[in-house]
PDB file of C-alpha atoms in Angstrom:
ATOM      1  CA  UNK A   1     -32.456  16.254  -8.725  1.00  0.00           C
ATOM      2  CA  UNK A   2     -32.288  16.326 -12.532  1.00  0.00           C
ATOM      3  CA  UNK A   3     -29.141  18.461 -12.331  1.00  0.00           C
ATOM      4  CA  UNK A   4     -27.530  15.863 -10.064  1.00  0.00           C
ATOM      5  CA  UNK A   5     -28.415  13.066 -12.501  1.00  0.00           C
ATOM      6  CA  UNK A   6     -27.029  15.036 -15.434  1.00  0.00           C
ATOM      7  CA  UNK A   7     -23.810  15.716 -13.523  1.00  0.00           C
ATOM      8  CA  UNK A   8     -23.524  12.032 -12.568  1.00  0.00           C
ATOM      9  CA  UNK A   9     -23.960  10.916 -16.197  1.00  0.00           C
ATOM     10  CA  UNK A  10     -21.464  13.516 -17.360  1.00  0.00           C
ATOM     11  CA  UNK A  11     -18.896  12.240 -14.825  1.00  0.00           C
ATOM     12  CA  UNK A  12     -19.489   8.629 -15.904  1.00  0.00           C
ATOM     13  CA  UNK A  13     -19.045   9.566 -19.568  1.00  0.00           C
ATOM     14  CA  UNK A  14     -15.823  11.477 -18.837  1.00  0.00           C
ATOM     15  CA  UNK A  15     -14.503   8.571 -16.785  1.00  0.00           C
ATOM     16  CA  UNK A  16     -15.259   6.098 -19.597  1.00  0.00           C
ATOM     17  CA  UNK A  17     -13.421   8.345 -22.057  1.00  0.00           C
ATOM     18  CA  UNK A  18     -10.405   8.537 -19.751  1.00  0.00           C
ATOM     19  CA  UNK A  19     -10.381   4.755 -19.423  1.00  0.00           C
ATOM     20  CA  UNK A  20     -10.385   4.391 -23.201  1.00  0.00           C
ATOM     21  CA  UNK A  21      -7.448   6.793 -23.485  1.00  0.00           C
ATOM     22  CA  UNK A  22      -5.588   5.002 -20.709  1.00  0.00           C
ATOM     23  CA  UNK A  23      -6.188   1.643 -22.330  1.00  0.00           C
ATOM     24  CA  UNK A  24      -4.694   2.879 -25.578  1.00  0.00           C
ATOM     25  CA  UNK A  25      -1.706   4.706 -24.093  1.00  0.00           C
ATOM     26  CA  UNK A  26      -0.647   2.367 -21.275  1.00  0.00           C
ATOM     27  CA  UNK A  27       2.227   0.055 -22.120  1.00  0.00           C
ATOM     28  CA  UNK A  28       1.065  -3.569 -22.443  1.00  0.00           C
ATOM     29  CA  UNK A  29       2.972  -4.777 -19.377  1.00  0.00           C
ATOM     30  CA  UNK A  30       1.329  -2.192 -17.108  1.00  0.00           C
ATOM     31  CA  UNK A  31      -2.227  -2.573 -18.302  1.00  0.00           C
ATOM     32  CA  UNK A  32      -3.209  -5.411 -16.012  1.00  0.00           C
ATOM     33  CA  UNK A  33      -6.705  -6.690 -16.295  1.00  0.00           C
ATOM     34  CA  UNK A  34      -9.009  -4.059 -17.716  1.00  0.00           C
ATOM     35  CA  UNK A  35     -11.879  -4.851 -15.330  1.00  0.00           C
ATOM     36  CA  UNK A  36      -9.594  -4.985 -12.293  1.00  0.00           C
ATOM     37  CA  UNK A  37      -8.257  -1.531 -13.209  1.00  0.00           C
ATOM     38  CA  UNK A  38     -11.795  -0.184 -13.476  1.00  0.00           C
ATOM     39  CA  UNK A  39     -12.750  -1.712 -10.123  1.00  0.00           C
ATOM     40  CA  UNK A  40      -9.647  -0.286  -8.430  1.00  0.00           C
ATOM     41  CA  UNK A  41     -10.301   3.140  -9.891  1.00  0.00           C
ATOM     42  CA  UNK A  42     -13.940   3.078  -8.817  1.00  0.00           C
ATOM     43  CA  UNK A  43     -12.965   2.123  -5.265  1.00  0.00           C
ATOM     44  CA  UNK A  44     -10.302   4.826  -5.076  1.00  0.00           C
ATOM     45  CA  UNK A  45     -12.628   7.489  -6.432  1.00  0.00           C
ATOM     46  CA  UNK A  46     -15.752   6.538  -4.470  1.00  0.00           C
ATOM     47  CA  UNK A  47     -14.507   4.914  -1.234  1.00  0.00           C
ATOM     48  CA  UNK A  48     -16.447   7.532   0.725  1.00  0.00           C
ATOM     49  CA  UNK A  49     -19.764   6.245  -0.609  1.00  0.00           C
ATOM     50  CA  UNK A  50     -21.597   2.972  -0.142  1.00  0.00           C
ATOM     51  CA  UNK A  51     -19.955   0.525  -2.561  1.00  0.00           C
ATOM     52  CA  UNK A  52     -20.523  -3.176  -2.935  1.00  0.00           C
ATOM     53  CA  UNK A  53     -18.932  -5.896  -4.997  1.00  0.00           C
ATOM     54  CA  UNK A  54     -22.228  -6.128  -6.888  1.00  0.00           C
ATOM     55  CA  UNK A  55     -22.274  -2.435  -7.741  1.00  0.00           C
ATOM     56  CA  UNK A  56     -18.661  -2.573  -8.942  1.00  0.00           C
ATOM     57  CA  UNK A  57     -19.334  -5.623 -11.099  1.00  0.00           C
ATOM     58  CA  UNK A  58     -22.482  -3.975 -12.506  1.00  0.00           C
ATOM     59  CA  UNK A  59     -20.474  -0.861 -13.323  1.00  0.00           C
ATOM     60  CA  UNK A  60     -18.060  -3.033 -15.321  1.00  0.00           C
ATOM     61  CA  UNK A  61     -20.884  -4.939 -16.984  1.00  0.00           C
ATOM     62  CA  UNK A  62     -19.691  -8.304 -15.635  1.00  0.00           C
ATOM     63  CA  UNK A  63     -21.126 -10.650 -13.048  1.00  0.00           C
ATOM     64  CA  UNK A  64     -20.094 -10.580  -9.395  1.00  0.00           C
ATOM     65  CA  UNK A  65     -18.354 -13.956  -9.261  1.00  0.00           C
ATOM     66  CA  UNK A  66     -16.293 -13.219 -12.377  1.00  0.00           C
ATOM     67  CA  UNK A  67     -15.254  -9.826 -10.971  1.00  0.00           C
ATOM     68  CA  UNK A  68     -14.332 -11.438  -7.655  1.00  0.00           C
ATOM     69  CA  UNK A  69     -12.191 -14.135  -9.311  1.00  0.00           C
ATOM     70  CA  UNK A  70     -10.404 -11.671 -11.614  1.00  0.00           C
ATOM     71  CA  UNK A  71      -9.641  -9.250  -8.807  1.00  0.00           C
ATOM     72  CA  UNK A  72      -8.358 -11.912  -6.419  1.00  0.00           C
ATOM     73  CA  UNK A  73      -6.223 -13.492  -9.144  1.00  0.00           C
ATOM     74  CA  UNK A  74      -4.534 -10.200 -10.052  1.00  0.00           C
ATOM     75  CA  UNK A  75      -4.214  -8.547  -6.625  1.00  0.00           C
ATOM     76  CA  UNK A  76      -4.084 -11.482  -4.222  1.00  0.00           C
ATOM     77  CA  UNK A  77      -6.869 -10.014  -2.073  1.00  0.00           C
ATOM     78  CA  UNK A  78     -10.633  -9.810  -2.318  1.00  0.00           C
ATOM     79  CA  UNK A  79     -12.468  -6.722  -3.523  1.00  0.00           C
ATOM     80  CA  UNK A  80     -13.959  -6.279  -0.049  1.00  0.00           C
ATOM     81  CA  UNK A  81     -10.509  -6.409   1.537  1.00  0.00           C
ATOM     82  CA  UNK A  82      -9.188  -3.876  -0.982  1.00  0.00           C
ATOM     83  CA  UNK A  83     -12.043  -1.520  -0.036  1.00  0.00           C
ATOM     84  CA  UNK A  84     -11.273  -1.951   3.681  1.00  0.00           C
ATOM     85  CA  UNK A  85      -7.526  -1.453   3.144  1.00  0.00           C
ATOM     86  CA  UNK A  86      -8.097   1.704   1.139  1.00  0.00           C
ATOM     87  CA  UNK A  87     -10.580   3.126   3.642  1.00  0.00           C
ATOM     88  CA  UNK A  88      -8.346   2.382   6.627  1.00  0.00           C
ATOM     89  CA  UNK A  89      -5.349   4.090   5.019  1.00  0.00           C
ATOM     90  CA  UNK A  90      -7.512   7.119   4.218  1.00  0.00           C
ATOM     91  CA  UNK A  91      -8.842   7.097   7.797  1.00  0.00           C
ATOM     92  CA  UNK A  92      -5.308   7.326   9.198  1.00  0.00           C
ATOM     93  CA  UNK A  93      -4.591  10.260   6.891  1.00  0.00           C
ATOM     94  CA  UNK A  94      -7.720  12.064   8.102  1.00  0.00           C
ATOM     95  CA  UNK A  95      -7.048  11.341  11.771  1.00  0.00           C
ATOM     96  CA  UNK A  96      -3.515  12.705  11.340  1.00  0.00           C
ATOM     97  CA  UNK A  97      -5.106  15.866   9.929  1.00  0.00           C
ATOM     98  CA  UNK A  98      -7.087  16.149  13.211  1.00  0.00           C
ATOM     99  CA  UNK A  99     -10.494  15.200  11.826  1.00  0.00           C
ATOM    100  CA  UNK A 100     -12.849  13.892  14.486  1.00  0.00           C
ATOM    101  CA  UNK A 101     -13.485  10.162  14.585  1.00  0.00           C
ATOM    102  CA  UNK A 102     -17.124  10.732  13.613  1.00  0.00           C
ATOM    103  CA  UNK A 103     -16.171  12.857  10.605  1.00  0.00           C
ATOM    104  CA  UNK A 104     -13.450  10.408   9.623  1.00  0.00           C
ATOM    105  CA  UNK A 105     -15.908   7.513   9.739  1.00  0.00           C
ATOM    106  CA  UNK A 106     -18.339   9.366   7.489  1.00  0.00           C
ATOM    107  CA  UNK A 107     -15.621  10.562   5.099  1.00  0.00           C
ATOM    108  CA  UNK A 108     -14.304   7.044   4.509  1.00  0.00           C
ATOM    109  CA  UNK A 109     -17.699   5.536   3.780  1.00  0.00           C
ATOM    110  CA  UNK A 110     -18.971   4.265   7.121  1.00  0.00           C
ATOM    111  CA  UNK A 111     -22.513   5.343   7.916  1.00  0.00           C
ATOM    112  CA  UNK A 112     -22.252   3.965  11.425  1.00  0.00           C
ATOM    113  CA  UNK A 113     -19.584   5.347  13.746  1.00  0.00           C
ATOM    114  CA  UNK A 114     -19.458   2.058  15.681  1.00  0.00           C
ATOM    115  CA  UNK A 115     -18.889  -0.001  12.531  1.00  0.00           C
ATOM    116  CA  UNK A 116     -15.934   2.216  11.694  1.00  0.00           C
ATOM    117  CA  UNK A 117     -14.364   2.023  15.154  1.00  0.00           C
ATOM    118  CA  UNK A 118     -14.796  -1.756  15.210  1.00  0.00           C
ATOM    119  CA  UNK A 119     -13.197  -2.154  11.760  1.00  0.00           C
ATOM    120  CA  UNK A 120     -10.353   0.268  12.633  1.00  0.00           C
ATOM    121  CA  UNK A 121      -9.548  -1.668  15.808  1.00  0.00           C
ATOM    122  CA  UNK A 122      -9.710  -4.963  13.913  1.00  0.00           C
ATOM    123  CA  UNK A 123      -7.369  -3.598  11.236  1.00  0.00           C
ATOM    124  CA  UNK A 124      -4.815  -1.720  13.363  1.00  0.00           C
ATOM    125  CA  UNK A 125      -5.183  -3.418  16.741  1.00  0.00           C
ATOM    126  CA  UNK A 126      -6.236  -0.238  18.555  1.00  0.00           C
ATOM    127  CA  UNK A 127      -9.375   1.918  18.454  1.00  0.00           C
ATOM    128  CA  UNK A 128      -9.236   5.192  16.519  1.00  0.00           C
ATOM    129  CA  UNK A 129      -9.582   7.184  19.755  1.00  0.00           C
ATOM    130  CA  UNK A 130      -6.350   5.671  21.065  1.00  0.00           C
ATOM    131  CA  UNK A 131      -4.691   6.207  17.681  1.00  0.00           C
ATOM    132  CA  UNK A 132      -5.622   9.900  17.795  1.00  0.00           C
ATOM    133  CA  UNK A 133      -3.978  10.168  21.233  1.00  0.00           C
ATOM    134  CA  UNK A 134      -0.726   8.678  19.921  1.00  0.00           C
ATOM    135  CA  UNK A 135      -0.709   9.882  16.306  1.00  0.00           C
ATOM    136  CA  UNK A 136       1.349  12.946  17.124  1.00  0.00           C
ATOM    137  CA  UNK A 137       4.169  10.724  18.378  1.00  0.00           C
ATOM    138  CA  UNK A 138       6.996   9.849  16.041  1.00  0.00           C
ATOM    139  CA  UNK A 139       9.128   7.735  18.361  1.00  0.00           C
ATOM    140  CA  UNK A 140       8.479   4.000  18.539  1.00  0.00           C
ATOM    141  CA  UNK A 141       9.319   3.978  22.274  1.00  0.00           C
ATOM    142  CA  UNK A 142       6.129   5.994  22.927  1.00  0.00           C
ATOM    143  CA  UNK A 143       3.872   3.449  21.204  1.00  0.00           C
ATOM    144  CA  UNK A 144       1.748   1.337  23.602  1.00  0.00           C
ATOM    145  CA  UNK A 145       3.541  -1.886  24.552  1.00  0.00           C
ATOM    146  CA  UNK A 146       0.614  -4.130  23.554  1.00  0.00           C
ATOM    147  CA  UNK A 147       0.358  -2.592  20.068  1.00  0.00           C
ATOM    148  CA  UNK A 148       1.284  -4.936  17.230  1.00  0.00           C
ATOM    149  CA  UNK A 149       0.794  -3.428  13.766  1.00  0.00           C
ATOM    150  CA  UNK A 150      -0.418  -5.624  10.910  1.00  0.00           C
ATOM    151  CA  UNK A 151       2.432  -6.656   8.584  1.00  0.00           C
ATOM    152  CA  UNK A 152       3.812  -3.674   6.712  1.00  0.00           C
ATOM    153  CA  UNK A 153       1.505  -1.165   8.373  1.00  0.00           C
ATOM    154  CA  UNK A 154       2.372   1.187  11.216  1.00  0.00           C
ATOM    155  CA  UNK A 155       0.097   4.210  11.485  1.00  0.00           C
ATOM    156  CA  UNK A 156       2.274   5.663  14.267  1.00  0.00           C
ATOM    157  CA  UNK A 157       5.201   6.276  11.991  1.00  0.00           C
ATOM    158  CA  UNK A 158       5.186   9.540  10.080  1.00  0.00           C
ATOM    159  CA  UNK A 159       5.193   9.281   6.311  1.00  0.00           C
TER     160      UNK A 159
END
């Protein structure tokens, strides 16, 4: 357990050093809000674990409401929605790689299989089981007639 804690602290220290380097080297117009960048990075690097808005704000050393306002102002979406978006895109990638739905759910941060399938269906309009059946198709004429993808998202189309 001590080895895990040491490794965790080492990773946090390395991450903070990388952020400092990034902050110095990034051109001013691409920096964005420092805290928003940290939150985005934390989500992208730990989406498979249990993350909350509170834990992200704590990591940044700011309060939850301030983090929420900053993030929404810069990205146009809430932190929670960003987490969901990121996880759903990762889920599609894993399902296309033939991971089981149960493994996919766990790998994108859902402890409960049913929570994942509910969120996937809410996000894409179809359950992950149906997506798996159609994911090998590349022609839009083979997509179920009642399927309507969210704006800008179509998991049936190959990348």
